[in-house]
C-alpha cells in the first residue's frame, strides 16, 4: 500500500507543477502583450502631442517668419521646450536658415529639410542627450485669405499685402521642427 500512495503523490505533484508552468507561460505572454500595446499607445500619444505643438507653432509663427523677427520666434521655441518630452524646437525660413532655435548657438546656421514633406513628417533622427529623438517637421505657409481671420499675421500686414495687390495662397515661407523624446515611454517599462 505504501507504494500506491507515493505514486499518487508523485502524479499529483507532476500535474500541479505542469499546470503551474502553463499558467506562468500564459501570464508571461499576456504581460508581454499588454506592455507592448501600452508602449505603442504611449508612443502614439507622444506623436500626437508633438504634432499638436508643431502645428500650433507653424500656425502662429507666420508673422515672425515673414518678418524674420527673432524675438517673436524665440518665444515659440522657448515655450515649446518647456513642454515635457520636447528636446528642441526650431523655426527656419524657406531656405533653411534657422531664425530661432531652442539652442541659441544654432540660430543662423542652415538646416536641411525636404520642402515637399506634405502636412507632417515624423522621423527618428538620432540620439540627443542619450535620448531617442523623433523630428516632427511641418511647413509654414502664408495664405492672405485665411490670415484675415487668424492671428498668424497682424491685420496691418495683411491689409498692406492686399492693398499692394499681393494675394498669397499657400506660399511656403518656412518650416518648424520639434524634437520629441520617447525617453519617458522607454524608461516606464
Short mmCIF file of C-alpha atoms in Angstrom, two decimals:
data_model
loop_
_atom_site.label_atom_id
_atom_site.label_comp_id
_atom_site.label_asym_id
_atom_site.label_seq_id
_atom_site.Cartn_x
_atom_site.Cartn_y
_atom_site.Cartn_z
CA UNK A 1 0.00 0.00 0.00
CA UNK A 2 2.74 2.49 0.69
CA UNK A 3 3.91 2.27 -2.92
CA UNK A 4 0.50 3.18 -4.24
CA UNK A 5 0.26 6.30 -2.03
CA UNK A 6 3.71 7.52 -3.18
CA UNK A 7 2.72 7.06 -6.79
CA UNK A 8 -0.42 9.18 -6.32
CA UNK A 9 1.57 11.93 -4.61
CA UNK A 10 4.14 11.97 -7.41
CA UNK A 11 1.46 12.03 -10.12
CA UNK A 12 -0.45 14.81 -8.31
CA UNK A 13 2.75 16.82 -7.85
CA UNK A 14 3.56 16.45 -11.55
CA UNK A 15 0.06 17.60 -12.53
CA UNK A 16 0.19 20.65 -10.24
CA UNK A 17 3.70 21.54 -11.46
CA UNK A 18 2.65 21.19 -15.10
CA UNK A 19 -0.43 23.36 -14.50
CA UNK A 20 1.65 26.00 -12.70
CA UNK A 21 4.15 26.15 -15.58
CA UNK A 22 1.33 26.51 -18.14
CA UNK A 23 -0.25 29.31 -16.08
CA UNK A 24 3.16 31.03 -15.77
CA UNK A 25 3.71 30.83 -19.54
CA UNK A 26 0.24 32.25 -20.28
CA UNK A 27 0.68 35.05 -17.72
CA UNK A 28 4.08 35.94 -19.17
CA UNK A 29 2.66 36.08 -22.69
CA UNK A 30 -0.26 38.31 -21.66
CA UNK A 31 2.07 40.59 -19.65
CA UNK A 32 4.36 40.96 -22.66
CA UNK A 33 1.39 41.67 -24.93
CA UNK A 34 -0.10 44.30 -22.60
CA UNK A 35 3.25 46.05 -22.13
CA UNK A 36 3.83 46.11 -25.89
CA UNK A 37 0.36 47.56 -26.53
CA UNK A 38 0.73 50.18 -23.80
CA UNK A 39 4.13 51.23 -25.19
CA UNK A 40 2.59 51.58 -28.66
CA UNK A 41 -0.29 53.68 -27.30
CA UNK A 42 2.07 55.92 -25.32
CA UNK A 43 4.24 56.50 -28.42
CA UNK A 44 1.16 57.36 -30.47
CA UNK A 45 0.11 59.87 -27.81
CA UNK A 46 3.65 61.30 -27.78
CA UNK A 47 3.50 61.80 -31.56
CA UNK A 48 0.02 63.37 -31.35
CA UNK A 49 1.26 65.79 -28.69
CA UNK A 50 4.37 66.60 -30.73
CA UNK A 51 2.27 67.18 -33.85
CA UNK A 52 -0.06 69.44 -31.86
CA UNK A 53 2.85 71.53 -30.56
CA UNK A 54 4.44 71.72 -34.03
CA UNK A 55 1.14 72.65 -35.70
CA UNK A 56 0.47 75.33 -33.10
CA UNK A 57 3.87 76.91 -33.71
CA UNK A 58 3.55 76.65 -37.51
CA UNK A 59 0.13 78.28 -37.43
CA UNK A 60 1.06 81.11 -35.08
CA UNK A 61 4.59 81.99 -36.20
CA UNK A 62 3.76 83.18 -39.73
CA UNK A 63 4.30 86.85 -38.92
CA UNK A 64 7.63 86.14 -37.22
CA UNK A 65 8.84 84.00 -40.14
CA UNK A 66 7.57 86.52 -42.70
CA UNK A 67 9.44 89.37 -40.97
CA UNK A 68 12.27 87.09 -39.72
CA UNK A 69 11.79 88.53 -36.24
CA UNK A 70 13.94 86.60 -33.75
CA UNK A 71 12.21 87.95 -30.64
CA UNK A 72 8.78 86.76 -31.77
CA UNK A 73 10.04 83.37 -32.94
CA UNK A 74 12.16 82.82 -29.84
CA UNK A 75 9.04 82.88 -27.66
CA UNK A 76 7.67 79.91 -29.62
CA UNK A 77 10.84 77.81 -29.34
CA UNK A 78 11.30 78.66 -25.67
CA UNK A 79 7.73 77.72 -24.76
CA UNK A 80 7.93 74.51 -26.80
CA UNK A 81 10.99 73.14 -24.97
CA UNK A 82 9.30 73.89 -21.64
CA UNK A 83 6.89 71.07 -22.51
CA UNK A 84 7.58 67.58 -21.21
CA UNK A 85 9.37 65.31 -23.74
CA UNK A 86 10.30 68.18 -26.12
CA UNK A 87 14.07 68.19 -26.63
CA UNK A 88 14.38 71.00 -29.17
CA UNK A 89 12.33 73.33 -31.34
CA UNK A 90 13.46 75.29 -34.37
CA UNK A 91 11.93 77.66 -36.87
CA UNK A 92 13.59 78.30 -40.22
CA UNK A 93 12.84 80.27 -43.36
CA UNK A 94 12.19 78.56 -46.69
CA UNK A 95 15.91 78.45 -47.50
CA UNK A 96 16.57 76.51 -44.28
CA UNK A 97 18.21 79.38 -42.37
CA UNK A 98 17.37 78.88 -38.70
CA UNK A 99 15.63 82.01 -37.48
CA UNK A 100 15.04 80.65 -33.97
CA UNK A 101 16.19 77.57 -32.08
CA UNK A 102 15.86 76.39 -28.52
CA UNK A 103 19.68 76.30 -28.54
CA UNK A 104 20.56 79.94 -29.35
CA UNK A 105 24.02 78.94 -30.68
CA UNK A 106 22.33 77.28 -33.67
CA UNK A 107 20.46 80.40 -34.82
CA UNK A 108 21.81 81.49 -38.20
CA UNK A 109 23.01 78.05 -39.24
CA UNK A 110 21.38 76.08 -42.04
CA UNK A 111 19.10 73.14 -41.52
CA UNK A 112 18.50 70.66 -44.34
CA UNK A 113 14.92 69.64 -44.88
CA UNK A 114 12.66 68.35 -47.61
CA UNK A 115 10.40 71.08 -48.98
CA UNK A 116 7.88 68.53 -50.23
CA UNK A 117 7.03 66.93 -46.90
CA UNK A 118 3.26 67.17 -47.02
CA UNK A 119 1.42 68.12 -43.87
CA UNK A 120 3.68 66.50 -41.30
CA UNK A 121 6.81 64.41 -41.40
CA UNK A 122 7.93 62.29 -38.46
CA UNK A 123 11.26 60.52 -38.49
CA UNK A 124 13.54 59.11 -35.86
CA UNK A 125 16.57 61.30 -36.14
CA UNK A 126 19.23 60.47 -33.66
CA UNK A 127 20.21 60.35 -30.05
CA UNK A 128 20.39 63.67 -28.24
CA UNK A 129 21.46 63.68 -24.60
CA UNK A 130 21.15 59.87 -24.52
CA UNK A 131 17.54 60.06 -25.70
CA UNK A 132 15.96 58.67 -28.84
CA UNK A 133 14.52 61.73 -30.59
CA UNK A 134 11.80 61.94 -33.24
CA UNK A 135 11.75 65.00 -35.51
CA UNK A 136 8.30 66.33 -36.28
CA UNK A 137 8.51 68.80 -39.14
CA UNK A 138 5.75 70.95 -40.58
CA UNK A 139 5.74 73.60 -43.30
CA UNK A 140 4.86 77.22 -42.54
CA UNK A 141 2.72 78.58 -45.36
CA UNK A 142 1.36 82.06 -45.93
CA UNK A 143 -2.23 82.44 -47.08
CA UNK A 144 -3.60 86.01 -47.05
CA UNK A 145 -7.15 84.69 -47.50
CA UNK A 146 -7.01 82.77 -44.23
CA UNK A 147 -4.98 85.34 -42.37
CA UNK A 148 -7.83 87.83 -42.20
CA UNK A 149 -9.47 85.67 -39.57
CA UNK A 150 -6.44 84.20 -37.82
CA UNK A 151 -3.77 85.60 -35.57
CA UNK A 152 -0.82 84.42 -37.68
CA UNK A 153 -0.05 87.82 -39.24
CA UNK A 154 -1.21 91.08 -37.83
CA UNK A 155 -4.15 92.70 -39.62
CA UNK A 156 -1.88 95.60 -40.63
CA UNK A 157 0.48 93.33 -42.57
CA UNK A 158 -2.41 91.51 -44.27
CA UNK A 159 -4.06 94.81 -45.23
CA UNK A 160 -0.73 96.10 -46.53
CA UNK A 161 -0.24 92.99 -48.67
CA UNK A 162 -3.79 93.19 -50.01
CA UNK A 163 -3.51 96.96 -50.77
CA UNK A 164 -0.40 96.27 -52.81
CA UNK A 165 -2.34 93.64 -54.74
CA UNK A 166 -0.43 90.76 -53.23
CA UNK A 167 -2.64 87.73 -52.98
CA UNK A 168 -0.78 84.85 -51.45
CA UNK A 169 -2.18 81.36 -51.20
CA UNK A 170 -0.21 78.57 -49.56
CA UNK A 171 3.19 80.11 -50.26
CA UNK A 172 5.98 78.30 -48.44
CA UNK A 173 7.74 80.76 -46.14
CA UNK A 174 9.46 78.40 -43.74
CA UNK A 175 9.13 75.37 -41.54
CA UNK A 176 9.00 74.30 -37.92
CA UNK A 177 10.70 71.24 -36.49
CA UNK A 178 10.18 69.93 -32.97
CA UNK A 179 12.14 67.05 -31.49
CA UNK A 180 10.28 64.83 -29.05
CA UNK A 181 11.92 62.17 -26.93
CA UNK A 182 10.44 58.79 -26.16
CA UNK A 183 12.63 58.54 -23.07
CA UNK A 184 9.63 58.57 -20.71
CA UNK A 185 7.91 55.84 -22.71
CA UNK A 186 11.00 53.62 -22.77
CA UNK A 187 12.00 54.10 -19.13
CA UNK A 188 8.49 53.39 -17.92
CA UNK A 189 8.82 49.72 -18.85
#
